[in-house]
C-alpha cells in the first residue's frame, strides 16, 4: 500500500500551541492528517537532541511550537527554546540532515487560524521533500538509538543562560 | 504493567470520522495492553463506571483514554482511575477529537492517526511512575488588581466571605469606568448612585486594604503562596493626614493640568482629587504640572493645608503582600482611534468619544451636566453618533464587536434628547446588538419615544463646514449616500484591554489575546480561571462586558477564591523535576536557568548536589533540557518518555 502521509512529529507546549491546536479543532479548521503531537509542558523542556533523534529515527519532519516570546507560561522557557532550536537548525546540515525538515514557531492558544496555516504549510514543505526511507526493525540505527536512550544526553552545557 | 485502553466515540464527535472500534482493536495488540474497548461517552457517568469496573475486572494497573483534549478532561479521568484505586498519574490521554476527528473527514487516515496517538500514549504510560502530591498550607488572602466595578464586587464578596483582601488600583481612586458614566442602560439610573455605596463599603470594610495609585510590579510564588511586590506611587501628600477637605485644590495656582478623570474634557489643578466621591478621598500632586516641581517655587498647598500633609520630598514606596490567590480586574480602555483619518482622528474639537460624552452629560463633569460643544461652549442642535469605531473593522486589525457600545449609544441618544429637547439625534450603525434583558426594548424606546433617527450604514468622511461638521455616509437601507450636518459628533470607540495589560499578564504568567484581553481557562467552562492556578479574572479585562456581566464575573471570581481556600491546605502538582543525585555533578546550570528559583545546590551525605524545592517547582522542564548530565528529569515528561513517544511513531 503506498504511504500517502509523512511522519511529522509536533512538539507543542501545553499552554499556548497545544491550546491553539485544540482551538483549531474546536473551530473545525481542516488540517492535513500527517502530524502527530507530543505534548510538552513548555518548549523550554525541548531538548534539541529530540529533533535529531526523531529525524534519525525516521521522522520526515519535526515541528516545534510554543508560546510567543514574552508570553511564556513559565516566563522564559521559550527564550531558551529559541536559542537552542536555532542552534540545532543551523547544525542539521552538519549532520547531513536537510534543515527544511525542521521548523520552530510560536502559536498562541487564541490563534486557531494560525495553527491551521502553520500545520498546512509545514506539511506541504515536508511533502515537497522525498520521503525518508522506512527502516525495517532492529537496524544499526535502531540499536544505536536504544543505546542513546539509556545514556546521558550528549549536550554540552553552553546553552545555559539566555539573553 | 497491565494497561487498559478506552476509546471514546464522544457521540458522533469522534465516531463520525474515526472508527473507535478499529482503534481499540489495534490497541489490543500493543505491548502490555491487557484490555481495550470503545465507549460511547467516556466522561459521562456510565463511561467512567465502565472504566472503574474494567480496572477491577482485568486487574489493570494503568489506563489510556483516547478522547478529547487532555486540557479538557485529564483531571476528570485522573479522578476516575483514582477512585478505582490506581495512582492518578498512571494515566495518559490520546487527543483524538480536537487533534483528529474535528480537523479532517478522511476516516481511514483519521483512524490511522488515532491509532498512532494511542500507541504513543501507551508507550508513555509504560514509563510512568506513580506520583504523590505534597500538601501545603495556604495564605488566605486575596490580591485584587483593578478597582473598577468588577474588582470592587470581587473584593467585597471575598471580604464578606471572610478573606482578607488587598485591592490595588493604578489610579488615585477606585470606581473605574463606571465612575465616569452619567447614567447606565437600560434603566437609565444614575451610575454614581449605585456605584458610590459600594465604593464606600470598600473603604470601610475592615478586611480590605486599599492601595490606590499603585501597581503590581512582580508576582512570585505559586497558588496558595504568592508574593506580590507593589509599587505605591508617591502622591506627594501624606495620606494618613490628608482629610480630603479640598482647600489645596481651591488655592493651587497651576490650573491647567490634564484631567484624566474627565477624559480631558476639562482642566484641573496640579494638586487634585479626581472627583468629589473619590475613594480614597485624598489629594495627590501631578508633578508634571506642579510649580514646585517645575520651578522650585510655590508651595501654596503646603502653606494652606490645615492637616500639614503635603510632602514634596516623598518617594515611591514598595510594599510586599503575601496572598494565596489573585483576581485580575483591570478592565479596558478605549482603542486608539488617531489612525481614523476619515473621522478626523482627533483633529476636530467637536468630534469626541463616548466616554468624553459621558463626562459632558454628568452633573459632576466639567460642564456641570450641560451638553455643550467643546469648541465654543454652545448647545448643539444636531448630534450625530457613530457606532463601531475601531470595532468590527478587520482592515484596522480590530475585527471584534465591543459589545456594549450599541447600548450606550442608545442611552446617550436618549439622554441627549432629555438634556436638549430641541435637538436632532442621528445614529449611524452597522447592526444593533441588544441581546440583554430589556435591552432591545430600550433601543425601541429610543426610536419610538425619543425619536432618535437610526441610519444603517458606515460613515466615510467627516469634514468641516464653517462651524459645523458634515458627516457623510451610506444609508444602506435606502441605498443612497447621506450627508448630515452636525454640531457635535460622538464616536462609539471600541474597547481594548487596559493600557499595560500585556505587561501585567506577563508578570502574572497568564496569556492574553491579540487585543490584550486576558485568556480564560476555557472559553465556555472556565470563564474566571486562567491557566495559572490561583489567578482568576473578573470583568472587562477578559473581554468587553457591560456592568451586569462584570459584576457577575466579579462575584464568580470571588467564589473561585473562596472555593480554593475552603480546604485550608492545597496539594501540589507532583509532575515536577526530580534529581538523580548519583548523576548530578553540582555544576549549577539548572540553578541558573530555573525561572522560579526552585533549585539549590546542597550538601547531602558529603556530596554537593542539586535539590528541587517541591512546592516552588512549576514543572516547566527547562532544567531537564539544560542538565548536561541528564541528572534532572521532569517526572511524567522524562527524556525516556518523550523519546518513547517519538519511537512509537517512527517504528510503524
Ligand atoms: C462610553 C461608555 C458608556 C458605558 N455605559 C454603560 C452603561 O450604561 N451600562 C453598562 O452596563 N455598561 C456601560 N459601559 C461599560 C462599562 O464601562 C463596563 O462594563 C465596566 O466599566 C467594566 O468594569 P471593569 O471593572 O471590568 O473595568 P473598568 O471599569 O475599566 O475598571 C478597571 C479598573 O482597573 C484599573 N487598572 C487598570 N490597569 C491596572 C493595573 N495594571 N493595575 C492596577 N489597576 C489597574 C483601572 O484604573 C480601573 O479602575 C459603558 C462603556 C463606555 C465606554
Ligand atoms: S456593540 Fe454595537 S456599536 Fe459596539 S462594536 Fe458591537 S455592533 Fe458595533
mmCIF file of N, CA, C and O in Angstrom, chain A residues 5 7 9 11 14-15 18-19 21-22 25 28-31 33 35-42 44-45 50 53-54 57 70-71 73-77 80 84 109 134 142 149 152-153 157 159, chain B residues 69-71 74 95 98-99 102-103 109-110 112-113 116 120 506 509-510 531-532 589 593 595-596 618-622 624-626 628-629 634 637-640 642-643 647 649-652:
data_model
loop_
_atom_site.group_PDB
_atom_site.id
_atom_site.type_symbol
_atom_site.label_atom_id
_atom_site.label_comp_id
_atom_site.label_asym_id
_atom_site.label_seq_id
_atom_site.Cartn_x
_atom_site.Cartn_y
_atom_site.Cartn_z
ATOM 1 N N UNK A 5 0.836 9.547 3.756
ATOM 2 C CA UNK A 5 1.224 10.514 4.777
ATOM 3 C C UNK A 5 2.702 10.437 5.047
ATOM 4 O O UNK A 5 3.341 9.422 4.808
ATOM 5 N N UNK A 7 5.686 11.044 8.126
ATOM 6 C CA UNK A 7 5.756 11.053 9.588
ATOM 7 C C UNK A 7 6.194 12.433 10.046
ATOM 8 O O UNK A 7 7.374 12.788 9.938
ATOM 9 N N UNK A 9 6.284 14.937 13.285
ATOM 10 C CA UNK A 9 6.110 14.976 14.735
ATOM 11 C C UNK A 9 6.079 16.420 15.194
ATOM 12 O O UNK A 9 6.957 17.209 14.837
ATOM 13 N N UNK A 11 6.133 18.931 18.457
ATOM 14 C CA UNK A 11 6.339 19.101 19.897
ATOM 15 C C UNK A 11 5.677 20.415 20.279
ATOM 16 O O UNK A 11 6.115 21.480 19.851
ATOM 17 N N UNK A 14 2.132 22.908 26.253
ATOM 18 C CA UNK A 14 0.770 22.682 26.729
ATOM 19 C C UNK A 14 -0.077 23.949 26.738
ATOM 20 O O UNK A 14 -1.256 23.918 26.449
ATOM 21 N N UNK A 15 0.559 25.092 27.061
ATOM 22 C CA UNK A 15 -0.230 26.276 27.417
ATOM 23 C C UNK A 15 -0.654 27.079 26.203
ATOM 24 O O UNK A 15 -1.727 27.646 26.197
ATOM 25 N N UNK A 18 -0.485 23.914 22.104
ATOM 26 C CA UNK A 18 -1.414 22.787 22.231
ATOM 27 C C UNK A 18 -2.841 23.323 22.348
ATOM 28 O O UNK A 18 -3.778 22.795 21.742
ATOM 29 N N UNK A 19 -2.977 24.407 23.099
ATOM 30 C CA UNK A 19 -4.287 25.067 23.208
ATOM 31 C C UNK A 19 -4.728 25.616 21.864
ATOM 32 O O UNK A 19 -5.909 25.530 21.508
ATOM 33 N N UNK A 21 -3.893 24.416 18.953
ATOM 34 C CA UNK A 21 -4.277 23.269 18.133
ATOM 35 C C UNK A 21 -5.656 22.762 18.556
ATOM 36 O O UNK A 21 -6.482 22.397 17.715
ATOM 37 N N UNK A 22 -5.919 22.784 19.856
ATOM 38 C CA UNK A 22 -7.254 22.418 20.348
ATOM 39 C C UNK A 22 -8.302 23.381 19.791
ATOM 40 O O UNK A 22 -9.367 22.963 19.318
ATOM 41 N N UNK A 25 -9.193 22.702 16.384
ATOM 42 C CA UNK A 25 -10.118 21.576 16.309
ATOM 43 C C UNK A 25 -11.535 22.009 16.644
ATOM 44 O O UNK A 25 -12.486 21.692 15.932
ATOM 45 N N UNK A 28 -13.146 23.560 13.972
ATOM 46 C CA UNK A 28 -13.246 22.680 12.798
ATOM 47 C C UNK A 28 -12.422 23.191 11.622
ATOM 48 O O UNK A 28 -12.868 23.163 10.480
ATOM 49 N N UNK A 29 -11.214 23.680 11.903
ATOM 50 C CA UNK A 29 -10.336 24.121 10.824
ATOM 51 C C UNK A 29 -9.614 22.902 10.242
ATOM 52 O O UNK A 29 -8.755 22.302 10.893
ATOM 53 N N UNK A 30 -9.962 22.546 9.034
ATOM 54 C CA UNK A 30 -9.415 21.346 8.399
ATOM 55 C C UNK A 30 -7.898 21.436 8.261
ATOM 56 O O UNK A 30 -7.360 22.472 7.893
ATOM 57 N N UNK A 31 -7.227 20.321 8.593
ATOM 58 C CA UNK A 31 -5.772 20.272 8.506
ATOM 59 C C UNK A 31 -5.347 18.942 7.906
ATOM 60 O O UNK A 31 -6.075 17.955 8.000
ATOM 61 N N UNK A 33 -3.524 15.336 7.701
ATOM 62 C CA UNK A 33 -3.567 14.343 8.789
ATOM 63 C C UNK A 33 -2.189 13.818 9.200
ATOM 64 O O UNK A 33 -2.103 12.962 10.066
ATOM 65 N N UNK A 35 0.446 15.102 10.822
ATOM 66 C CA UNK A 35 1.113 15.489 12.077
ATOM 67 C C UNK A 35 0.599 14.715 13.295
ATOM 68 O O UNK A 35 -0.593 14.530 13.470
ATOM 69 N N UNK A 36 1.542 14.265 14.116
ATOM 70 C CA UNK A 36 1.209 13.676 15.420
ATOM 71 C C UNK A 36 1.882 14.511 16.495
ATOM 72 O O UNK A 36 3.071 14.823 16.373
ATOM 73 N N UNK A 37 1.141 14.801 17.549
ATOM 74 C CA UNK A 37 1.634 15.780 18.516
ATOM 75 C C UNK A 37 2.129 15.125 19.802
ATOM 76 O O UNK A 37 1.449 14.286 20.381
ATOM 77 N N UNK A 38 3.310 15.536 20.240
ATOM 78 C CA UNK A 38 3.820 15.198 21.569
ATOM 79 C C UNK A 38 3.610 16.438 22.435
ATOM 80 O O UNK A 38 4.052 17.524 22.075
ATOM 81 N N UNK A 39 2.929 16.262 23.553
ATOM 82 C CA UNK A 39 2.643 17.415 24.413
ATOM 83 C C UNK A 39 3.768 17.609 25.418
ATOM 84 O O UNK A 39 4.122 16.685 26.149
ATOM 85 N N UNK A 40 4.315 18.803 25.451
ATOM 86 C CA UNK A 40 5.345 19.153 26.430
ATOM 87 C C UNK A 40 4.784 20.239 27.346
ATOM 88 O O UNK A 40 3.918 20.994 26.934
ATOM 89 N N UNK A 41 5.300 20.337 28.572
ATOM 90 C CA UNK A 41 4.811 21.430 29.405
ATOM 91 C C UNK A 41 5.188 22.786 28.801
ATOM 92 O O UNK A 41 4.430 23.745 28.880
ATOM 93 N N UNK A 42 6.369 22.837 28.186
ATOM 94 C CA UNK A 42 6.903 24.128 27.737
ATOM 95 C C UNK A 42 7.935 23.824 26.660
ATOM 96 O O UNK A 42 8.579 22.771 26.694
ATOM 97 N N UNK A 44 10.625 25.125 26.569
ATOM 98 C CA UNK A 44 11.877 25.087 27.328
ATOM 99 C C UNK A 44 12.256 23.665 27.721
ATOM 100 O O UNK A 44 13.404 23.377 28.029
ATOM 101 N N UNK A 45 11.287 22.758 27.728
ATOM 102 C CA UNK A 45 11.531 21.348 28.015
ATOM 103 C C UNK A 45 12.205 20.665 26.820
ATOM 104 O O UNK A 45 12.742 19.579 26.915
ATOM 105 N N UNK A 50 16.113 15.907 20.848
ATOM 106 C CA UNK A 50 14.865 15.251 20.427
ATOM 107 C C UNK A 50 14.664 15.420 18.924
ATOM 108 O O UNK A 50 14.178 14.520 18.237
ATOM 109 N N UNK A 53 17.143 13.097 17.174
ATOM 110 C CA UNK A 53 16.767 11.695 17.348
ATOM 111 C C UNK A 53 15.550 11.343 16.510
ATOM 112 O O UNK A 53 15.492 10.280 15.898
ATOM 113 N N UNK A 54 14.585 12.245 16.505
ATOM 114 C CA UNK A 54 13.369 11.970 15.735
ATOM 115 C C UNK A 54 13.709 11.849 14.256
ATOM 116 O O UNK A 54 13.248 10.926 13.573
ATOM 117 N N UNK A 57 15.561 8.703 13.579
ATOM 118 C CA UNK A 57 14.746 7.505 13.770
ATOM 119 C C UNK A 57 13.775 7.290 12.618
ATOM 120 O O UNK A 57 13.107 6.268 12.568
ATOM 121 N N UNK A 70 7.881 36.336 25.238
ATOM 122 C CA UNK A 70 7.288 37.222 26.247
ATOM 123 C C UNK A 70 6.013 36.651 26.848
ATOM 124 O O UNK A 70 5.594 37.108 27.892
ATOM 125 N N UNK A 71 5.387 35.678 26.189
ATOM 126 C CA UNK A 71 4.117 35.187 26.704
ATOM 127 C C UNK A 71 4.235 33.763 27.242
ATOM 128 O O UNK A 71 3.284 33.025 27.246
ATOM 129 N N UNK A 73 4.224 30.719 29.644
ATOM 130 C CA UNK A 73 3.551 30.407 30.904
ATOM 131 C C UNK A 73 4.556 30.341 32.057
ATOM 132 O O UNK A 73 4.224 30.577 33.204
ATOM 133 N N UNK A 74 5.788 29.967 31.733
ATOM 134 C CA UNK A 74 6.837 29.869 32.748
ATOM 135 C C UNK A 74 7.837 31.016 32.602
ATOM 136 O O UNK A 74 9.015 30.855 32.884
ATOM 137 N N UNK A 75 7.370 32.129 32.109
ATOM 138 C CA UNK A 75 8.152 33.364 31.954
ATOM 139 C C UNK A 75 9.176 33.339 30.830
ATOM 140 O O UNK A 75 9.195 34.204 29.980
ATOM 141 N N UNK A 76 10.099 32.347 30.870
ATOM 142 C CA UNK A 76 11.210 32.466 29.942
ATOM 143 C C UNK A 76 11.566 31.189 29.200
ATOM 144 O O UNK A 76 12.574 31.150 28.512
ATOM 145 N N UNK A 77 10.731 30.162 29.327
ATOM 146 C CA UNK A 77 11.058 28.885 28.690
ATOM 147 C C UNK A 77 11.273 29.011 27.203
ATOM 148 O O UNK A 77 12.191 28.402 26.634
ATOM 149 N N UNK A 80 14.750 30.155 26.052
ATOM 150 C CA UNK A 80 15.729 29.059 25.980
ATOM 151 C C UNK A 80 15.490 28.254 24.710
ATOM 152 O O UNK A 80 16.417 27.906 23.987
ATOM 153 N N UNK A 84 18.144 27.395 21.666
ATOM 154 C CA UNK A 84 18.553 26.008 21.451
ATOM 155 C C UNK A 84 18.110 25.534 20.077
ATOM 156 O O UNK A 84 18.845 24.848 19.367
ATOM 157 N N UNK A 109 -2.644 30.226 22.236
ATOM 158 C CA UNK A 109 -3.861 29.428 22.413
ATOM 159 C C UNK A 109 -5.047 30.053 21.699
ATOM 160 O O UNK A 109 -6.047 29.395 21.437
ATOM 161 N N UNK A 134 11.731 4.055 5.203
ATOM 162 C CA UNK A 134 11.290 3.438 6.453
ATOM 163 C C UNK A 134 12.080 2.165 6.684
ATOM 164 O O UNK A 134 12.033 1.248 5.873
ATOM 165 N N UNK A 142 18.528 1.618 14.873
ATOM 166 C CA UNK A 142 17.647 1.256 15.978
ATOM 167 C C UNK A 142 18.461 0.922 17.225
ATOM 168 O O UNK A 142 18.143 1.374 18.322
ATOM 169 N N UNK A 149 19.186 6.051 24.234
ATOM 170 C CA UNK A 149 18.045 6.257 25.123
ATOM 171 C C UNK A 149 18.467 6.090 26.583
ATOM 172 O O UNK A 149 17.926 6.709 27.478
ATOM 173 N N UNK A 152 23.455 9.298 29.204
ATOM 174 C CA UNK A 152 23.250 10.722 29.475
ATOM 175 C C UNK A 152 23.208 11.471 28.146
ATOM 176 O O UNK A 152 23.825 11.051 27.162
ATOM 177 N N UNK A 153 22.510 12.562 28.123
ATOM 178 C CA UNK A 153 22.344 13.242 26.845
ATOM 179 C C UNK A 153 23.615 13.974 26.448
ATOM 180 O O UNK A 153 24.173 14.727 27.238
ATOM 181 N N UNK A 157 26.893 22.048 28.074
ATOM 182 C CA UNK A 157 26.123 22.941 28.934
ATOM 183 C C UNK A 157 26.165 24.387 28.484
ATOM 184 O O UNK A 157 25.663 25.263 29.170
ATOM 185 N N UNK A 159 24.551 26.100 26.589
ATOM 186 C CA UNK A 159 23.323 26.803 26.286
ATOM 187 C C UNK A 159 22.643 27.293 27.564
ATOM 188 O O UNK A 159 21.538 27.792 27.529
ATOM 189 N N UNK B 69 -9.355 16.586 24.303
ATOM 190 C CA UNK B 69 -8.062 17.131 24.713
ATOM 191 C C UNK B 69 -7.819 16.911 26.204
ATOM 192 O O UNK B 69 -8.724 17.081 27.015
ATOM 193 N N UNK B 70 -6.595 16.572 26.570
ATOM 194 C CA UNK B 70 -6.288 16.458 27.997
ATOM 195 C C UNK B 70 -6.478 17.787 28.722
ATOM 196 O O UNK B 70 -6.692 17.817 29.928
ATOM 197 N N UNK B 71 -6.417 18.871 27.976
ATOM 198 C CA UNK B 71 -6.679 20.171 28.607
ATOM 199 C C UNK B 71 -8.125 20.257 29.064
ATOM 200 O O UNK B 71 -8.492 21.116 29.855
ATOM 201 N N UNK B 74 -8.373 15.691 31.366
ATOM 202 C CA UNK B 74 -7.354 14.940 32.091
ATOM 203 C C UNK B 74 -7.678 14.880 33.584
ATOM 204 O O UNK B 74 -7.622 13.796 34.188
ATOM 205 N N UNK B 95 -5.422 12.494 22.396
ATOM 206 C CA UNK B 95 -6.382 13.510 21.952
ATOM 207 C C UNK B 95 -6.840 13.195 20.529
ATOM 208 O O UNK B 95 -6.240 13.630 19.555
ATOM 209 N N UNK B 98 -10.048 16.908 19.228
ATOM 210 C CA UNK B 98 -9.552 18.192 18.732
ATOM 211 C C UNK B 98 -8.431 18.006 17.704
ATOM 212 O O UNK B 98 -8.312 18.786 16.766
ATOM 213 N N UNK B 99 -7.587 16.997 17.915
ATOM 214 C CA UNK B 99 -6.432 16.842 17.024
ATOM 215 C C UNK B 99 -6.678 15.852 15.883
ATOM 216 O O UNK B 99 -5.799 15.645 15.056
ATOM 217 N N UNK B 102 -11.974 16.244 14.542
ATOM 218 C CA UNK B 102 -12.568 17.533 14.205
ATOM 219 C C UNK B 102 -11.826 18.281 13.101
ATOM 220 O O UNK B 102 -12.261 19.346 12.686
ATOM 221 N N UNK B 103 -10.686 17.760 12.677
ATOM 222 C CA UNK B 103 -9.912 18.552 11.720
ATOM 223 C C UNK B 103 -9.808 17.898 10.354
ATOM 224 O O UNK B 103 -9.066 18.372 9.495
ATOM 225 N N UNK B 109 -7.613 7.753 7.221
ATOM 226 C CA UNK B 109 -6.414 8.449 7.709
ATOM 227 C C UNK B 109 -6.588 8.819 9.179
ATOM 228 O O UNK B 109 -5.650 8.699 9.978
ATOM 229 N N UNK B 110 -7.785 9.250 9.542
ATOM 230 C CA UNK B 110 -8.035 9.633 10.932
ATOM 231 C C UNK B 110 -7.877 8.437 11.862
ATOM 232 O O UNK B 110 -7.318 8.557 12.955
ATOM 233 N N UNK B 112 -6.062 5.845 11.368
ATOM 234 C CA UNK B 112 -4.626 5.570 11.438
ATOM 235 C C UNK B 112 -3.957 6.519 12.432
ATOM 236 O O UNK B 112 -3.167 6.118 13.273
ATOM 237 N N UNK B 113 -4.308 7.771 12.323
ATOM 238 C CA UNK B 113 -3.690 8.770 13.208
ATOM 239 C C UNK B 113 -4.093 8.521 14.663
ATOM 240 O O UNK B 113 -3.259 8.576 15.567
ATOM 241 N N UNK B 116 -2.097 5.769 16.060
ATOM 242 C CA UNK B 116 -0.744 6.231 16.386
ATOM 243 C C UNK B 116 -0.725 6.989 17.717
ATOM 244 O O UNK B 116 0.167 6.797 18.545
ATOM 245 N N UNK B 120 1.348 6.070 21.087
ATOM 246 C CA UNK B 120 2.245 6.990 21.811
ATOM 247 C C UNK B 120 1.869 7.046 23.289
ATOM 248 O O UNK B 120 2.735 7.012 24.165
ATOM 249 N N UNK B 506 2.187 39.216 31.684
ATOM 250 C CA UNK B 506 3.488 38.542 31.769
ATOM 251 C C UNK B 506 3.919 38.401 33.229
ATOM 252 O O UNK B 506 4.462 37.379 33.625
ATOM 253 N N UNK B 509 1.984 35.617 34.719
ATOM 254 C CA UNK B 509 2.145 34.350 33.988
ATOM 255 C C UNK B 509 0.819 33.860 33.419
ATOM 256 O O UNK B 509 0.494 32.683 33.490
ATOM 257 N N UNK B 510 0.019 34.779 32.877
ATOM 258 C CA UNK B 510 -1.208 34.357 32.205
ATOM 259 C C UNK B 510 -1.143 34.811 30.749
ATOM 260 O O UNK B 510 -0.328 35.658 30.395
ATOM 261 N N UNK B 531 -4.948 29.867 33.050
ATOM 262 C CA UNK B 531 -4.159 28.648 33.051
ATOM 263 C C UNK B 531 -3.103 28.642 34.149
ATOM 264 O O UNK B 531 -2.317 27.718 34.241
ATOM 265 N N UNK B 532 -3.071 29.694 34.955
ATOM 266 C CA UNK B 532 -2.191 29.692 36.112
ATOM 267 C C UNK B 532 -3.057 29.483 37.351
ATOM 268 O O UNK B 532 -3.957 30.285 37.621
ATOM 269 N N UNK B 589 24.085 24.615 36.611
ATOM 270 C CA UNK B 589 23.457 25.227 35.428
ATOM 271 C C UNK B 589 21.940 25.281 35.579
ATOM 272 O O UNK B 589 21.299 26.237 35.166
ATOM 273 N N UNK B 593 19.228 28.497 35.348
ATOM 274 C CA UNK B 593 18.172 28.623 34.341
ATOM 275 C C UNK B 593 16.768 28.595 34.933
ATOM 276 O O UNK B 593 15.847 29.102 34.312
ATOM 277 N N UNK B 595 13.459 29.553 36.169
ATOM 278 C CA UNK B 595 12.853 30.884 36.298
ATOM 279 C C UNK B 595 12.220 31.126 37.667
ATOM 280 O O UNK B 595 11.863 32.247 37.971
ATOM 281 N N UNK B 596 12.078 30.089 38.462
ATOM 282 C CA UNK B 596 11.333 30.238 39.711
ATOM 283 C C UNK B 596 12.206 30.113 40.961
ATOM 284 O O UNK B 596 11.705 30.153 42.068
ATOM 285 N N UNK B 618 7.477 24.458 39.170
ATOM 286 C CA UNK B 618 6.216 24.518 38.435
ATOM 287 C C UNK B 618 6.147 23.476 37.328
ATOM 288 O O UNK B 618 5.168 23.429 36.582
ATOM 289 N N UNK B 619 7.215 22.700 37.168
ATOM 290 C CA UNK B 619 7.156 21.622 36.188
ATOM 291 C C UNK B 619 7.318 22.060 34.749
ATOM 292 O O UNK B 619 6.729 21.465 33.857
ATOM 293 N N UNK B 620 8.127 23.100 34.500
ATOM 294 C CA UNK B 620 8.301 23.543 33.110
ATOM 295 C C UNK B 620 9.290 22.657 32.366
ATOM 296 O O UNK B 620 9.215 22.516 31.151
ATOM 297 N N UNK B 621 10.268 22.099 33.098
ATOM 298 C CA UNK B 621 11.229 21.216 32.443
ATOM 299 C C UNK B 621 12.415 21.914 31.802
ATOM 300 O O UNK B 621 13.187 21.277 31.089
ATOM 301 N N UNK B 622 12.570 23.198 32.053
ATOM 302 C CA UNK B 622 13.723 23.902 31.468
ATOM 303 C C UNK B 622 15.015 23.288 31.990
ATOM 304 O O UNK B 622 15.966 23.079 31.240
ATOM 305 N N UNK B 624 15.522 20.249 32.916
ATOM 306 C CA UNK B 624 15.737 18.923 32.358
ATOM 307 C C UNK B 624 16.454 19.018 31.012
ATOM 308 O O UNK B 624 17.325 18.222 30.695
ATOM 309 N N UNK B 625 16.069 20.048 30.232
ATOM 310 C CA UNK B 625 16.717 20.215 28.946
ATOM 311 C C UNK B 625 18.090 20.864 29.098
ATOM 312 O O UNK B 625 18.899 20.835 28.184
ATOM 313 N N UNK B 626 18.351 21.446 30.247
ATOM 314 C CA UNK B 626 19.630 22.143 30.453
ATOM 315 C C UNK B 626 20.710 21.213 30.995
ATOM 316 O O UNK B 626 21.873 21.321 30.627
ATOM 317 N N UNK B 628 23.498 18.959 31.676
ATOM 318 C CA UNK B 628 24.395 18.256 30.753
ATOM 319 C C UNK B 628 24.557 16.783 31.107
ATOM 320 O O UNK B 628 25.054 15.996 30.306
ATOM 321 N N UNK B 629 24.116 16.424 32.281
ATOM 322 C CA UNK B 629 24.289 15.051 32.761
ATOM 323 C C UNK B 629 23.020 14.218 32.641
ATOM 324 O O UNK B 629 23.040 13.027 32.942
ATOM 325 N N UNK B 634 12.178 15.705 34.481
ATOM 326 C CA UNK B 634 10.847 16.189 34.795
ATOM 327 C C UNK B 634 9.942 14.960 34.870
ATOM 328 O O UNK B 634 9.740 14.269 33.870
ATOM 329 N N UNK B 637 7.375 13.494 32.286
ATOM 330 C CA UNK B 637 7.750 14.011 30.980
ATOM 331 C C UNK B 637 9.257 13.811 30.851
ATOM 332 O O UNK B 637 9.985 14.715 30.508
ATOM 333 N N UNK B 638 9.693 12.607 31.168
ATOM 334 C CA UNK B 638 11.132 12.334 31.175
ATOM 335 C C UNK B 638 11.637 12.207 29.748
ATOM 336 O O UNK B 638 10.864 12.017 28.812
ATOM 337 N N UNK B 639 12.947 12.292 29.594
ATOM 338 C CA UNK B 639 13.544 12.110 28.265
ATOM 339 C C UNK B 639 13.113 10.771 27.682
ATOM 340 O O UNK B 639 12.751 10.679 26.513
ATOM 341 N N UNK B 640 13.158 9.749 28.509
ATOM 342 C CA UNK B 640 12.789 8.420 28.019
ATOM 343 C C UNK B 640 11.355 8.375 27.529
ATOM 344 O O UNK B 640 11.050 7.736 26.521
ATOM 345 N N UNK B 642 9.492 10.919 26.390
ATOM 346 C CA UNK B 642 9.310 11.694 25.159
ATOM 347 C C UNK B 642 9.889 10.925 23.970
ATOM 348 O O UNK B 642 9.270 10.813 22.914
ATOM 349 N N UNK B 643 11.070 10.343 24.183
ATOM 350 C CA UNK B 643 11.678 9.592 23.075
ATOM 351 C C UNK B 643 10.886 8.324 22.781
ATOM 352 O O UNK B 643 10.818 7.881 21.631
ATOM 353 N N UNK B 647 9.631 7.292 19.185
ATOM 354 C CA UNK B 647 9.912 5.991 18.583
ATOM 355 C C UNK B 647 8.644 5.228 18.238
ATOM 356 O O UNK B 647 8.596 4.495 17.255
ATOM 357 N N UNK B 649 6.144 6.356 17.030
ATOM 358 C CA UNK B 649 5.688 6.814 15.721
ATOM 359 C C UNK B 649 6.592 6.317 14.613
ATOM 360 O O UNK B 649 6.136 5.943 13.536
ATOM 361 N N UNK B 650 7.884 6.322 14.886
ATOM 362 C CA UNK B 650 8.822 6.070 13.803
ATOM 363 C C UNK B 650 8.957 4.590 13.480
ATOM 364 O O UNK B 650 9.474 4.223 12.440
ATOM 365 N N UNK B 651 8.509 3.732 14.393
ATOM 366 C CA UNK B 651 8.658 2.298 14.135
ATOM 367 C C UNK B 651 7.520 1.746 13.310
ATOM 368 O O UNK B 651 7.558 0.598 12.903
ATOM 369 N N UNK B 652 6.471 2.536 13.125
ATOM 370 C CA UNK B 652 5.315 1.979 12.402
ATOM 371 C C UNK B 652 5.075 2.725 11.106
ATOM 372 O O UNK B 652 5.520 3.837 10.933
#
